[in-house]
Amino acid sequence: MTQAARKPRTSPAVDPAEAYFEKVRAKGMGPLWKVMGELMPTTPRPLEVPYQWKWAEIRDLVYESAKVVSVEDAVRRVLMLLNPGLPPGQAAVTQTLYAGIQIILPGEVAPAHRHTPNALRFVMEGEGAFTTVEGERTILRQGDFVTTPNWTWHDHGNEAKGPVVWLDALDIPLVNALSAMFYEDFPAKSHPVQDAKNSSQRTYGRGLRPAGEKRDRSYSPILNYTYRSALEALESMPASAVSPVDGRVVEYLNPLTGGSVLPTMDAFLQRLEPGGQYRAHRHSSSKILMGVEGEGRLEVAGRVFDWKPFDVMVVPAWASHRLVPTGRAPSILFSYTNAPVLRALSLYREEVQ
Ligand code: GTQ
């Protein structure tokens, strides 16, 4: 098209309000009335979307990472699970939660450090690696659950024969949103081991503690919540405690507070029975689910994910979801959420459908 053939340009009608908005913007202000509906939608509109990572794909890539980078260079050799609904470059699985898959090879040490984000871990594959927290060391087996609370020194190592892989869950995006990130490296690779192995489990794991103890830390004194003990708790749960939504579900507990295992994240192990019917629900917390045993289906906001052990799934905030067991044997799922933060701020809501 030649210049001459073009329609003559007409000057656009100048909206007098536009000139006003321009003037306001230039002074670092903005008209609320233009954005009110977006700012305050009637129900949450999280950026994260329902999603699933298949263990078969995670596994290959995580094992490959061990050839790409040494643990000395990586500090933590982790593949992050990045939610495609979030802006690129955000290290997050939901707007407030982080998830990653960490691999540690025999002979390696992921050096000691501490940070303000809280972390929890669930062992997916292998056994015999250790985590040391504030001088107590625990040996990890498949299905074990450990935490490294806010500002505790921790390092991981592997003195066993094979690789060990686990899920890392942290509240990094929340801590960053609050500009509350602090981080420090320990002066040595490993924190000196002061306690006997698993001393906290033996001291506090029976609902008892040394009488008169003056404990100056409020985080859970239990370092390793073993898979075996969580399975036993599921097994011995009374019928009256079975949830119509989640079946048999136990929460990892901080016995000092009677509340969630970490101040910002709660975590659960659950068992669904073959052929069981479970109700849909939604909550203002966002939730990460990981299959551990058996198989099933997760229906979430119109999406359907069939899962097998160690597949990881995202339930966005306020997304309606339902669990459907599909196998012949009971299925076991691990999950964690940001509900403790919402509850502390009077923002938690739940609806059973
Ligand atoms: O093991 O300390 O996935 O600091 C991300 C940050 C793991 C850890 C992660 C961490 C760690």
Coordinates of C-alpha atoms and ligand atoms in Angstrom, one line a residue:
M1 CA 0.0 0.0 0.0
T2 CA 1.3 3.4 -1.0
Q3 CA 1.3 6.4 1.2
A4 CA -1.3 8.1 -1.0
A5 CA -3.7 5.2 -0.8
R6 CA -3.8 5.4 3.0
K7 CA -6.9 6.8 4.7
P8 CA -6.3 10.3 5.9
R9 CA -5.3 10.4 9.5
T10 CA -7.8 11.8 11.9
S11 CA -6.7 13.0 15.2
P12 CA -8.2 10.7 17.9
A13 CA -10.8 12.2 20.1
V14 CA -9.0 13.3 23.2
D15 CA -10.6 11.9 26.3
P16 CA -10.3 14.7 28.8
A17 CA -10.1 12.0 31.5
E18 CA -7.0 10.6 29.8
A19 CA -5.2 13.8 30.1
Y20 CA -6.1 13.8 33.8
F21 CA -4.8 10.3 34.3
E22 CA -1.6 11.2 32.5
K23 CA -1.1 14.1 34.9
V24 CA -1.9 11.9 37.9
R25 CA 0.5 9.2 36.7
A26 CA 3.3 11.7 36.3
K27 CA 2.9 12.5 40.0
G28 CA 3.1 8.9 41.2
M29 CA -0.6 8.5 41.8
G30 CA -3.4 6.5 40.2
P31 CA -7.2 6.5 40.0
L32 CA -8.6 3.6 42.2
W33 CA -11.9 3.6 40.3
K34 CA -10.2 2.4 37.1
V35 CA -8.9 -0.8 38.8
M36 CA -11.3 -1.5 41.7
G37 CA -12.8 -4.7 40.2
E38 CA -9.4 -6.2 39.4
L39 CA -8.0 -5.1 42.8
M40 CA -10.8 -6.7 44.7
P41 CA -12.3 -9.6 42.8
T42 CA -15.1 -11.3 44.6
T43 CA -13.0 -14.5 45.1
P44 CA -9.3 -15.2 44.9
R45 CA -7.6 -15.2 41.5
P46 CA -4.2 -16.8 42.0
L47 CA -1.7 -16.7 39.3
E48 CA -0.7 -20.3 39.8
V49 CA -2.5 -22.9 37.6
P50 CA -3.4 -26.5 38.2
Y51 CA -0.4 -28.5 37.1
Q52 CA 1.3 -31.9 37.3
W53 CA 4.9 -33.0 37.0
K54 CA 5.3 -36.7 36.2
W55 CA 8.0 -38.5 38.4
A56 CA 9.3 -40.4 35.3
E57 CA 10.2 -37.1 33.8
I58 CA 11.4 -35.4 37.0
R59 CA 13.6 -38.5 37.8
D60 CA 15.5 -38.6 34.5
L61 CA 16.3 -34.9 34.6
V62 CA 17.2 -34.9 38.3
Y63 CA 19.6 -37.8 37.8
E64 CA 21.1 -35.9 34.8
S65 CA 21.7 -32.8 36.9
A66 CA 24.2 -34.9 38.8
K67 CA 26.3 -35.0 35.6
V68 CA 25.9 -31.3 34.8
V69 CA 26.9 -29.8 38.1
S70 CA 28.8 -30.8 41.3
V71 CA 27.3 -30.2 44.7
E72 CA 30.3 -27.9 45.5
D73 CA 29.3 -25.7 42.6
A74 CA 25.6 -26.0 43.1
V75 CA 25.5 -25.8 46.9
R76 CA 22.0 -27.4 46.6
R77 CA 21.6 -29.5 43.5
V78 CA 17.9 -29.0 43.0
L79 CA 15.5 -28.9 40.0
M80 CA 12.8 -26.4 40.9
L81 CA 9.2 -27.1 40.0
L82 CA 8.0 -23.9 38.2
N83 CA 4.3 -23.2 37.8
P84 CA 3.6 -22.1 34.2
G85 CA 1.0 -19.6 35.4
L86 CA 3.6 -17.5 37.3
P87 CA 5.7 -14.9 35.5
P88 CA 8.9 -16.4 34.0
G89 CA 11.9 -16.2 36.4
Q90 CA 9.8 -16.7 39.5
A91 CA 11.2 -19.5 41.6
A92 CA 7.8 -20.6 42.7
V93 CA 5.3 -23.4 42.5
T94 CA 2.5 -21.2 43.8
Q95 CA 2.5 -17.5 44.6
T96 CA 3.7 -18.1 48.1
L97 CA 5.3 -21.6 48.0
Y98 CA 8.4 -23.2 46.5
A99 CA 9.0 -26.8 45.5
G100 CA 12.2 -28.5 44.3
I101 CA 13.6 -31.9 43.8
Q102 CA 17.1 -32.4 45.4
I103 CA 19.5 -35.2 44.6
I104 CA 22.6 -36.1 46.7
L105 CA 25.1 -38.7 45.6
P106 CA 27.2 -41.0 47.8
G107 CA 30.1 -39.1 49.3
E108 CA 28.6 -35.6 48.7
V109 CA 27.9 -32.9 51.3
A110 CA 25.5 -30.0 50.6
P111 CA 27.2 -27.4 52.8
A112 CA 25.8 -26.0 56.0
H113 CA 23.8 -22.8 55.8
R114 CA 20.8 -21.1 57.3
H115 CA 18.1 -18.8 56.0
T116 CA 14.8 -17.3 57.1
P117 CA 12.7 -19.4 54.8
N118 CA 11.3 -22.5 56.5
A119 CA 11.9 -25.8 54.7
L120 CA 10.4 -29.3 54.9
R121 CA 11.5 -32.4 53.0
F122 CA 9.9 -35.7 52.0
V123 CA 12.2 -38.5 50.9
M124 CA 11.2 -39.9 47.5
E125 CA 13.9 -42.3 46.6
G126 CA 17.0 -44.0 48.2
E127 CA 18.1 -44.3 51.7
G128 CA 21.0 -43.5 54.0
A129 CA 21.5 -39.8 53.3
F130 CA 21.5 -37.5 56.3
T131 CA 20.3 -34.1 57.3
T132 CA 21.9 -32.3 60.2
V133 CA 19.9 -29.5 61.9
E134 CA 21.5 -27.5 64.6
G135 CA 24.0 -30.3 65.4
E136 CA 21.5 -33.2 65.3
R137 CA 21.9 -35.7 62.5
T138 CA 19.1 -37.9 61.2
I139 CA 19.5 -40.7 58.6
L140 CA 16.8 -40.5 56.0
R141 CA 14.7 -43.4 54.6
Q142 CA 12.1 -43.3 51.9
G143 CA 8.9 -41.5 53.1
D144 CA 10.6 -39.8 56.0
F145 CA 9.6 -36.2 56.7
V146 CA 12.1 -33.7 58.1
T147 CA 12.1 -30.0 58.7
T148 CA 14.7 -27.3 58.8
P149 CA 12.9 -24.4 60.5
N150 CA 13.6 -20.7 59.9
W151 CA 17.2 -19.8 60.7
T152 CA 18.5 -23.3 61.8
W153 CA 21.8 -24.4 60.5
H154 CA 21.5 -27.4 58.2
D155 CA 23.5 -29.5 55.8
H156 CA 22.8 -32.7 53.9
G157 CA 25.1 -35.5 53.1
N158 CA 25.2 -39.0 51.8
E159 CA 27.3 -41.8 53.3
A160 CA 25.2 -44.5 51.7
K161 CA 25.8 -46.5 48.5
G162 CA 23.2 -44.9 46.1
P163 CA 21.7 -41.5 45.3
V164 CA 19.0 -40.1 47.5
V165 CA 16.3 -37.8 46.1
W166 CA 13.7 -35.8 48.0
L167 CA 11.1 -33.1 47.7
D168 CA 12.1 -29.7 49.2
A169 CA 9.2 -27.4 50.1
L170 CA 10.0 -23.8 51.2
D171 CA 8.2 -20.6 51.8
I172 CA 10.7 -18.6 49.7
P173 CA 8.2 -16.6 47.6
L174 CA 6.3 -15.5 50.7
V175 CA 9.5 -14.5 52.5
N176 CA 10.6 -12.5 49.5
A177 CA 7.2 -10.9 49.2
L178 CA 7.7 -9.7 52.8
S179 CA 11.3 -8.6 52.1
A180 CA 12.4 -10.8 55.0
M181 CA 15.1 -12.9 53.3
F182 CA 18.3 -13.4 55.3
Y183 CA 20.9 -16.0 54.5
E184 CA 24.2 -17.1 56.0
D185 CA 26.8 -19.7 55.1
F186 CA 28.3 -21.7 57.9
P187 CA 32.1 -21.3 58.2
A188 CA 32.6 -25.1 57.7
K189 CA 31.2 -27.5 55.2
S190 CA 29.3 -29.5 57.8
H191 CA 27.9 -28.4 61.1
P192 CA 29.5 -30.3 64.0
V193 CA 27.3 -33.1 65.1
Q194 CA 26.6 -32.6 68.8
D195 CA 23.6 -34.8 69.5
A196 CA 23.4 -38.6 69.1
K197 CA 21.7 -39.6 65.9
N198 CA 17.9 -39.2 66.0
S199 CA 18.1 -38.0 69.7
S200 CA 15.1 -35.8 69.3
Q201 CA 12.9 -38.7 68.1
R202 CA 13.9 -40.7 71.1
T203 CA 13.6 -37.8 73.5
Y204 CA 10.4 -36.2 72.3
G205 CA 8.8 -38.7 69.9
R206 CA 6.6 -40.4 72.6
G207 CA 4.8 -37.3 73.8
L208 CA 7.2 -37.0 76.7
R209 CA 10.1 -34.7 77.5
P210 CA 12.7 -34.3 80.1
A211 CA 10.9 -32.7 83.1
G212 CA 11.8 -29.1 83.9
E213 CA 13.4 -28.7 80.5
K214 CA 13.9 -25.0 79.5
R215 CA 13.7 -25.0 75.8
D216 CA 14.4 -21.6 74.2
R217 CA 13.2 -22.6 70.7
S218 CA 9.6 -22.9 69.7
Y219 CA 10.1 -25.0 66.6
S220 CA 9.2 -28.7 66.7
P221 CA 11.8 -30.7 68.7
I222 CA 11.1 -33.7 66.4
L223 CA 13.6 -33.8 63.5
N224 CA 12.5 -36.8 61.6
Y225 CA 8.9 -37.9 61.4
T226 CA 9.5 -41.4 60.0
Y227 CA 7.3 -42.9 57.3
R228 CA 6.6 -45.9 59.4
S229 CA 5.2 -43.9 62.3
A230 CA 3.0 -41.8 60.0
L231 CA 1.7 -45.0 58.3
E232 CA 0.9 -46.4 61.8
A233 CA -0.9 -43.3 62.7
L234 CA -3.0 -43.6 59.6
E235 CA -3.7 -47.2 60.3
S236 CA -4.8 -46.7 63.9
M237 CA -7.0 -43.6 63.2
P238 CA -10.5 -44.0 64.6
A239 CA -13.3 -44.2 62.0
S240 CA -14.9 -41.0 63.6
A241 CA -11.8 -39.0 62.5
V242 CA -11.9 -40.0 58.8
S243 CA -12.5 -37.0 56.6
P244 CA -15.2 -37.0 53.9
V245 CA -12.8 -35.0 51.8
D246 CA -9.4 -36.5 52.5
G247 CA -10.1 -39.9 54.0
R248 CA -7.6 -40.9 56.6
V249 CA -5.3 -37.9 57.0
V250 CA -2.7 -37.1 59.6
E251 CA -1.0 -33.8 60.1
Y252 CA 2.7 -33.5 61.1
L253 CA 2.5 -31.7 64.4
N254 CA 4.7 -29.4 66.4
P255 CA 4.1 -30.9 69.9
L256 CA 5.3 -27.6 71.6
T257 CA 2.5 -25.5 70.0
G258 CA 0.0 -28.2 69.2
G259 CA -0.1 -26.6 65.7
S260 CA 1.4 -26.9 62.3
V261 CA 4.9 -28.3 62.0
L262 CA 6.2 -25.0 60.7
P263 CA 4.8 -21.5 61.2
T264 CA 4.2 -20.9 57.5
M265 CA 3.5 -24.4 56.2
D266 CA 1.5 -27.4 57.3
A267 CA 2.0 -30.9 56.0
F268 CA 0.0 -34.1 55.8
L269 CA 0.1 -37.8 54.9
Q270 CA -3.2 -39.4 53.8
R271 CA -4.6 -42.7 52.8
L272 CA -7.5 -43.3 50.4
E273 CA -9.3 -46.6 50.3
P274 CA -9.9 -48.4 47.0
G275 CA -13.3 -47.6 45.7
G276 CA -13.7 -44.8 48.3
Q277 CA -15.8 -41.8 47.4
Y278 CA -14.4 -38.4 48.5
R279 CA -16.0 -35.0 48.4
A280 CA -14.7 -32.0 46.5
H281 CA -13.7 -28.9 48.4
R282 CA -11.8 -25.6 48.0
H283 CA -9.8 -23.5 50.4
S284 CA -8.0 -20.2 50.3
S285 CA -4.7 -22.0 50.9
S286 CA -2.8 -23.4 48.0
K287 CA -1.7 -27.0 48.1
I288 CA 1.0 -29.2 46.7
L289 CA 0.2 -32.9 46.5
M290 CA 2.6 -35.8 45.9
G291 CA 1.6 -39.4 45.3
V292 CA 3.6 -41.8 47.5
E293 CA 1.9 -45.2 47.0
G294 CA -0.8 -46.6 44.8
E295 CA -2.5 -44.5 42.2
G296 CA -5.4 -42.1 41.8
R297 CA -6.8 -39.1 40.0
L298 CA -6.9 -35.5 41.0
E299 CA -9.7 -33.4 39.6
V300 CA -8.9 -29.7 40.0
A301 CA -10.7 -26.7 38.5
G302 CA -11.7 -28.7 35.3
R303 CA -8.4 -30.4 34.9
V304 CA -7.9 -34.1 35.5
F305 CA -4.5 -35.5 36.6
D306 CA -3.9 -39.3 36.9
W307 CA -1.1 -39.8 39.4
K308 CA 1.3 -42.5 40.4
P309 CA 4.0 -42.4 43.1
F310 CA 6.0 -39.2 43.3
D311 CA 4.1 -37.3 40.6
V312 CA 3.7 -33.8 42.0
M313 CA 0.5 -31.7 41.6
V314 CA -0.6 -28.1 42.3
V315 CA -4.0 -27.1 43.7
P316 CA -4.2 -23.3 43.3
A317 CA -5.8 -21.2 46.0
W318 CA -9.6 -21.5 46.0
A319 CA -9.6 -24.1 43.2
S320 CA -12.2 -26.8 43.7
H321 CA -10.7 -30.2 43.8
R322 CA -11.5 -33.9 44.4
L323 CA -9.4 -37.0 45.0
V324 CA -10.4 -40.2 43.3
P325 CA -8.6 -43.4 44.2
T326 CA -8.3 -45.6 41.1
G327 CA -6.1 -48.6 42.2
R328 CA -6.9 -51.8 43.9
A329 CA -4.8 -51.1 46.9
P330 CA -5.0 -48.1 49.3
S331 CA -3.2 -45.0 47.9
I332 CA -1.0 -42.7 50.0
L333 CA -0.4 -39.0 49.3
F334 CA 1.8 -36.4 50.9
S335 CA 0.8 -32.8 50.8
Y336 CA 1.7 -29.3 52.2
T337 CA 0.0 -26.0 52.1
N338 CA 0.4 -22.3 53.2
A339 CA -2.7 -22.5 55.4
P340 CA -0.9 -21.6 58.7
V341 CA -0.2 -18.1 57.3
L342 CA -3.7 -17.6 56.2
R343 CA -5.1 -18.8 59.5
A344 CA -2.7 -16.5 61.5
L345 CA -4.0 -13.5 59.4
S346 CA -7.7 -14.5 59.6
L347 CA -7.7 -15.2 55.8
Y348 CA -8.4 -18.9 55.8
R349 CA -11.7 -20.1 54.2
E350 CA -12.8 -23.5 53.2
E351 CA -15.9 -24.8 51.5
V352 CA -16.9 -28.5 51.2
Q353 CA -18.9 -29.1 48.0
Ligands
GTQ1 O1 18.4 -27.8 51.2 O2 18.8 -26.0 52.2 O3 15.5 -26.6 47.4 O4 18.4 -23.7 51.0 C1 16.2 -24.6 48.2 C2 17.0 -23.8 49.1 C3 16.9 -26.6 49.3 C4 18.3 -26.6 51.3 C5 16.2 -25.9 48.3 C6 17.6 -24.5 50.1 C7 17.6 -25.9 50.2

